[in-house]
XYZ file of C-alpha atoms in Angstrom:
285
model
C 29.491 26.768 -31.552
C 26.170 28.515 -32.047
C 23.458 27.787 -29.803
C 25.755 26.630 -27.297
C 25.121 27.388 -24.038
C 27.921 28.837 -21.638
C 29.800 27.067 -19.417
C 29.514 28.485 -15.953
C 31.084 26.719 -12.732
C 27.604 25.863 -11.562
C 28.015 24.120 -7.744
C 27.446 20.581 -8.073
C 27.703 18.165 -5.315
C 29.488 14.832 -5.571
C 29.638 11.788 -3.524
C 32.530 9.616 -2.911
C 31.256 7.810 -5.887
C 30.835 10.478 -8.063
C 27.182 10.502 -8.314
C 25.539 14.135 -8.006
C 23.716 14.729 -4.601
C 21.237 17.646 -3.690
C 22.180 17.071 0.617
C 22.848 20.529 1.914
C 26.232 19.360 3.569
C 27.385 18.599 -0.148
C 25.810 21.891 -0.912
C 28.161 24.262 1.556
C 31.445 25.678 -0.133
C 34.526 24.307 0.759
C 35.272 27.690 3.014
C 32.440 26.859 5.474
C 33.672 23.296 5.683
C 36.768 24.157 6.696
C 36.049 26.481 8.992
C 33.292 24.223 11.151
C 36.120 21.641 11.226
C 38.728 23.989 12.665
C 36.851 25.427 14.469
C 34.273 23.113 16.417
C 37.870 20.373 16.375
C 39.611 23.227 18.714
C 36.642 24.122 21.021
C 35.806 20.341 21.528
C 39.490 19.461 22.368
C 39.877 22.046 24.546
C 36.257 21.778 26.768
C 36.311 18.816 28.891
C 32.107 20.029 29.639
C 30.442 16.706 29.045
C 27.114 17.996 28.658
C 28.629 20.438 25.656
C 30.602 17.757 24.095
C 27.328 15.999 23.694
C 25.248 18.808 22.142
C 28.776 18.792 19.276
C 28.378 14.944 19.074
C 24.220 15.466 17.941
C 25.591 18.517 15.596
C 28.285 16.247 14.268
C 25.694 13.188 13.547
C 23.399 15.582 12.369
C 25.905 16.869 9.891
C 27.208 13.009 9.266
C 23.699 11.626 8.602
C 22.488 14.622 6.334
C 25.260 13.312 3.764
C 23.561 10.184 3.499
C 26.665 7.765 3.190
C 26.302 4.198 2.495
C 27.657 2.092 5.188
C 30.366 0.286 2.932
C 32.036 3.140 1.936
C 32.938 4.077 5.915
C 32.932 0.764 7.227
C 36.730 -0.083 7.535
C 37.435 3.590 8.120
C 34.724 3.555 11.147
C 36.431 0.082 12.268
C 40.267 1.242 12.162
C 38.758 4.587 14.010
C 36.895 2.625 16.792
C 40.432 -0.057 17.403
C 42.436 3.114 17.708
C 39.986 4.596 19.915
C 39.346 2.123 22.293
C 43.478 1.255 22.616
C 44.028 5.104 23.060
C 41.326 4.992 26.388
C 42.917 1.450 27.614
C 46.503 3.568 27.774
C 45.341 6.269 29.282
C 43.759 4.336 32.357
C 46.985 1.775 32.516
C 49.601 4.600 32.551
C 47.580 7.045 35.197
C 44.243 5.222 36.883
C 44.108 8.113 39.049
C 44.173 11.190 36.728
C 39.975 11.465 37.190
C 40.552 11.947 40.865
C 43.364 14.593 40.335
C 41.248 16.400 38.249
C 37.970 16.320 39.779
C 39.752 16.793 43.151
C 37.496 13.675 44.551
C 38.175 9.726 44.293
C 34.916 7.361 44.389
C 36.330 3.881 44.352
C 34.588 1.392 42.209
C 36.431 -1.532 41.494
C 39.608 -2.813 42.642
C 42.648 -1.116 44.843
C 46.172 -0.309 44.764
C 47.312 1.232 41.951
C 44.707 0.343 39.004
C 41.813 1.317 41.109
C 38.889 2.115 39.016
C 37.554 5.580 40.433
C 33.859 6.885 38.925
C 35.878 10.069 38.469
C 38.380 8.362 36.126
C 35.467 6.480 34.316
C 33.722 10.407 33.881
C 37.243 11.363 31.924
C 37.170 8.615 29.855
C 34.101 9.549 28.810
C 34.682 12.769 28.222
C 37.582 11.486 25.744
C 35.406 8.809 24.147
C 32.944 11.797 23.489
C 35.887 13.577 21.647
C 36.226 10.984 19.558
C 32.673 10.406 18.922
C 32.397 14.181 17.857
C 34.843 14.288 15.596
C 35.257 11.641 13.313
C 31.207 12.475 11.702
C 32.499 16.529 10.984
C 35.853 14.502 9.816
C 34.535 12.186 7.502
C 31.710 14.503 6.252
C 34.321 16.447 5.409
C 36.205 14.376 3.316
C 34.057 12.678 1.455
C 32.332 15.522 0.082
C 34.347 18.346 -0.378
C 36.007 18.472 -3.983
C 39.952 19.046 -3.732
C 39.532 22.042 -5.539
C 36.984 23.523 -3.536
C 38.926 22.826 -0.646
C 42.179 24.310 -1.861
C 39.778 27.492 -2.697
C 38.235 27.657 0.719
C 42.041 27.529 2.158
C 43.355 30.392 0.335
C 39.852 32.178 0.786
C 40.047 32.293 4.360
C 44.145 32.738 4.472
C 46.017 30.055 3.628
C 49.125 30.763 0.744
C 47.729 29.676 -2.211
C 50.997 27.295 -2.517
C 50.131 25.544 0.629
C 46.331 25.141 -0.539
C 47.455 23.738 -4.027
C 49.658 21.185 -2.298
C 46.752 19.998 0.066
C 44.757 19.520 -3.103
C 47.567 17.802 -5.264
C 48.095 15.518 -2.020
C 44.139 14.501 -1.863
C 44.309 14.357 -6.018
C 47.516 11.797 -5.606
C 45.530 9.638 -3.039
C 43.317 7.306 -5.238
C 46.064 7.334 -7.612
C 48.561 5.496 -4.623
C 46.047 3.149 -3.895
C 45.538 2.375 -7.321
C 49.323 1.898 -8.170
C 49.515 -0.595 -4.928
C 46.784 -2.543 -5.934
C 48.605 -3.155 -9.250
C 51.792 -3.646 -8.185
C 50.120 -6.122 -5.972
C 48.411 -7.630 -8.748
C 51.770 -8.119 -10.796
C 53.670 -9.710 -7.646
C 50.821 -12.356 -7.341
C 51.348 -12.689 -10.840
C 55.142 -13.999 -10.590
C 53.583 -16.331 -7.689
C 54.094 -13.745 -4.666
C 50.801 -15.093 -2.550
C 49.312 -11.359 -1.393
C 45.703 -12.795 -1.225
C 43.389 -13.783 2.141
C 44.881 -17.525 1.319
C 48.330 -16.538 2.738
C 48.757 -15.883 6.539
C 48.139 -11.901 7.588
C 51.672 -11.849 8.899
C 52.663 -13.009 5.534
C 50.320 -10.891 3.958
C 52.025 -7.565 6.227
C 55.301 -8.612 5.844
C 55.348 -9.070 1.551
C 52.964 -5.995 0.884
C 56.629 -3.932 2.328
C 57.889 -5.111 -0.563
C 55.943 -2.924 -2.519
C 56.536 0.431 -1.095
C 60.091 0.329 -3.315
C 58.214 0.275 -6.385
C 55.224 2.356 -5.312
C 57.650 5.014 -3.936
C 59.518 5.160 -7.239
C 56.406 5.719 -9.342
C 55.204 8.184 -6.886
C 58.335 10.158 -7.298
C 58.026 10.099 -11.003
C 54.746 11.601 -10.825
C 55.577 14.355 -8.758
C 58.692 15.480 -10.901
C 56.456 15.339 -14.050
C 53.574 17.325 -11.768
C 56.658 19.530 -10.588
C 57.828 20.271 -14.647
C 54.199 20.798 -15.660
C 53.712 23.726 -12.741
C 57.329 25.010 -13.169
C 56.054 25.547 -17.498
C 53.127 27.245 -16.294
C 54.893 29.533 -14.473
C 53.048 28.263 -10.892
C 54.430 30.484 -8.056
C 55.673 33.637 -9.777
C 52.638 35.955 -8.790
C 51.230 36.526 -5.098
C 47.353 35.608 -5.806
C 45.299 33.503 -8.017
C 42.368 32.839 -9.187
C 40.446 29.412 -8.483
C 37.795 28.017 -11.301
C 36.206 26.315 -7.760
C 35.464 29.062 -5.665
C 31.672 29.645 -4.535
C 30.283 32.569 -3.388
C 28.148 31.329 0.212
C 24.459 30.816 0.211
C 21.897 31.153 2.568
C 22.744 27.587 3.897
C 26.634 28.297 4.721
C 25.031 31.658 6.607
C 23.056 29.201 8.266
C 25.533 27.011 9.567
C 27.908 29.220 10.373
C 25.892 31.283 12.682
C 25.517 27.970 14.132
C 28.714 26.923 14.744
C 30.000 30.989 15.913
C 27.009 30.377 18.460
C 28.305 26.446 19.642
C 32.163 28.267 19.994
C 30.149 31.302 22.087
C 28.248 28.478 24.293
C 31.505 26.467 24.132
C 33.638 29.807 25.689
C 31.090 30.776 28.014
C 30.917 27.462 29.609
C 34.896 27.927 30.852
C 33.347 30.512 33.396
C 30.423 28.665 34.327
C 32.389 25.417 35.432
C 35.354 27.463 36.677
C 37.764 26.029 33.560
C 37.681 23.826 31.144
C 36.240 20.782 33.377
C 32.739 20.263 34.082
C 33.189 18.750 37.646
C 29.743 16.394 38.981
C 31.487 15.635 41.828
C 31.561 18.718 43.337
């Protein structure tokens, strides 16, 4: 109509609520996102330099804290993370105590003997793992919670992904809230014909009814991807090599910004494999 202004794809910010943020993490396009994931995920995998894995783990808080996330909405995330976490470092002593001492090429006894001896050098790798984890999850669930599907598929394709591939990465992020949604229904109607899902019934009882439930939820889940597959097949999705994507961003001064950042944490990251001789800092040397 007249006097209407023009709709432009203006970048707006979201968080997991849906309210509209000004934080520069929210503020990067999806591209740069995706790229300090991948790329500071590999180098901090690979080093095994504790005093670099803790300069990623201030960068990762850094980027964490500057989305300013409300405690409830990572809590049983953060909780599930930290369980996994801490069984994952248990294992990893239990099947080989003595791995820090093969490593580090040194064994400092500090509790115990015979085969579960606890060495300092096997306490150092488990810290070096713990600091992994620590890293990671922030850039993880900074990630997640504020990138927009669509920006992300854009960001994909932009730096090389098949456009099919992005668009199925989106579709599966789209379809997420809509699966928890349909399980919380179907859970509803089961308590309904006097199926006790609530905290009232036992959590065994709880685990071993909510199975009952994936036949249903998988059957509407299938029903929405054949009516997502008809709706792409009409539109012809597929038959050209490129697209165009109503998300994608041109970057900013801030996504310069932290990507010079991150090439020089990779360059720091690389150069530290000739300074310690490899990928282990060794401080028993």
């Amino acid at each position: 109509m007249k006097g209407d202004k023009p709709v432009v794809n203006q970048r707006l910010s979201y968080d997991v609520s849906g309210a509209q943020k000004s934080h520069w993490v929210t503020r990067l396009t999806g591209m740069t996102k995706i790229l300090v994931l991948l790329s500071l995920s590999i180098i901090g995998m690979v080093s095994y330099d504790t005093w670099y894995l803790v300069a990623l783990t201030i960068f990762a808080i850094i980027f964490y804290q500057s989305a300013h996330f409300r405690w409830h909405q990572v809590r049983g995330l953060l909780y599930a993370i930290a369980a996994f976490t801490a069984l994952n470092l248990a294992l990893v002593y239990v099947f080989n105590p003595a791995y820090g001492s093969q490593i580090y090429g040194t064994s400092h006894v500090l509790l115990g003997h015979g085969f579960f001896v606890l060495t300092w050098e096997e306490l150092f790798y488990l810290l070096n793992m713990l600091l992994k984890y620590v890293f990671i999850v922030p850039l993880i669930l900074a990630f997640l919670f504020t990138t927009n599907p669509s920006e992300l598929a854009s960001g994909m394709n932009r730096i090389g992904f098949s456009y099919k591939i992005s668009y199925a990465v989106e579709l599966s992020l789209r379809y997420i809230p809509d699966v928890i949604r349909d399980f919380k229904q179907i859970s509803l109607a089961q308590q309904a014909r006097g199926l006790e899902m609530s905290k009232k019934a036992g959590i065994w009882k709880r685990l071993k009814r909510s199975t009952q439930i994936l036949i249903p939820l998988a059957f509407s889940s299938m029903n929405k991807i054949e009516v997502t597959t008809r709706a792409m097949k009409l539109r012809r999705f597929g038959t050209n090599k490129h697209r165009t994507w109503y998300m994608a961003q041109k970057l900013a001064k801030i996504d310069y910004f932290v990507l010079i950042v991150t090439v020089l944490l990779i360059m720091i990251g690389i150069g530290l494999f000739w300074v310690d001789g490899g990928r282990f800092y060794n401080p028993f040397r």
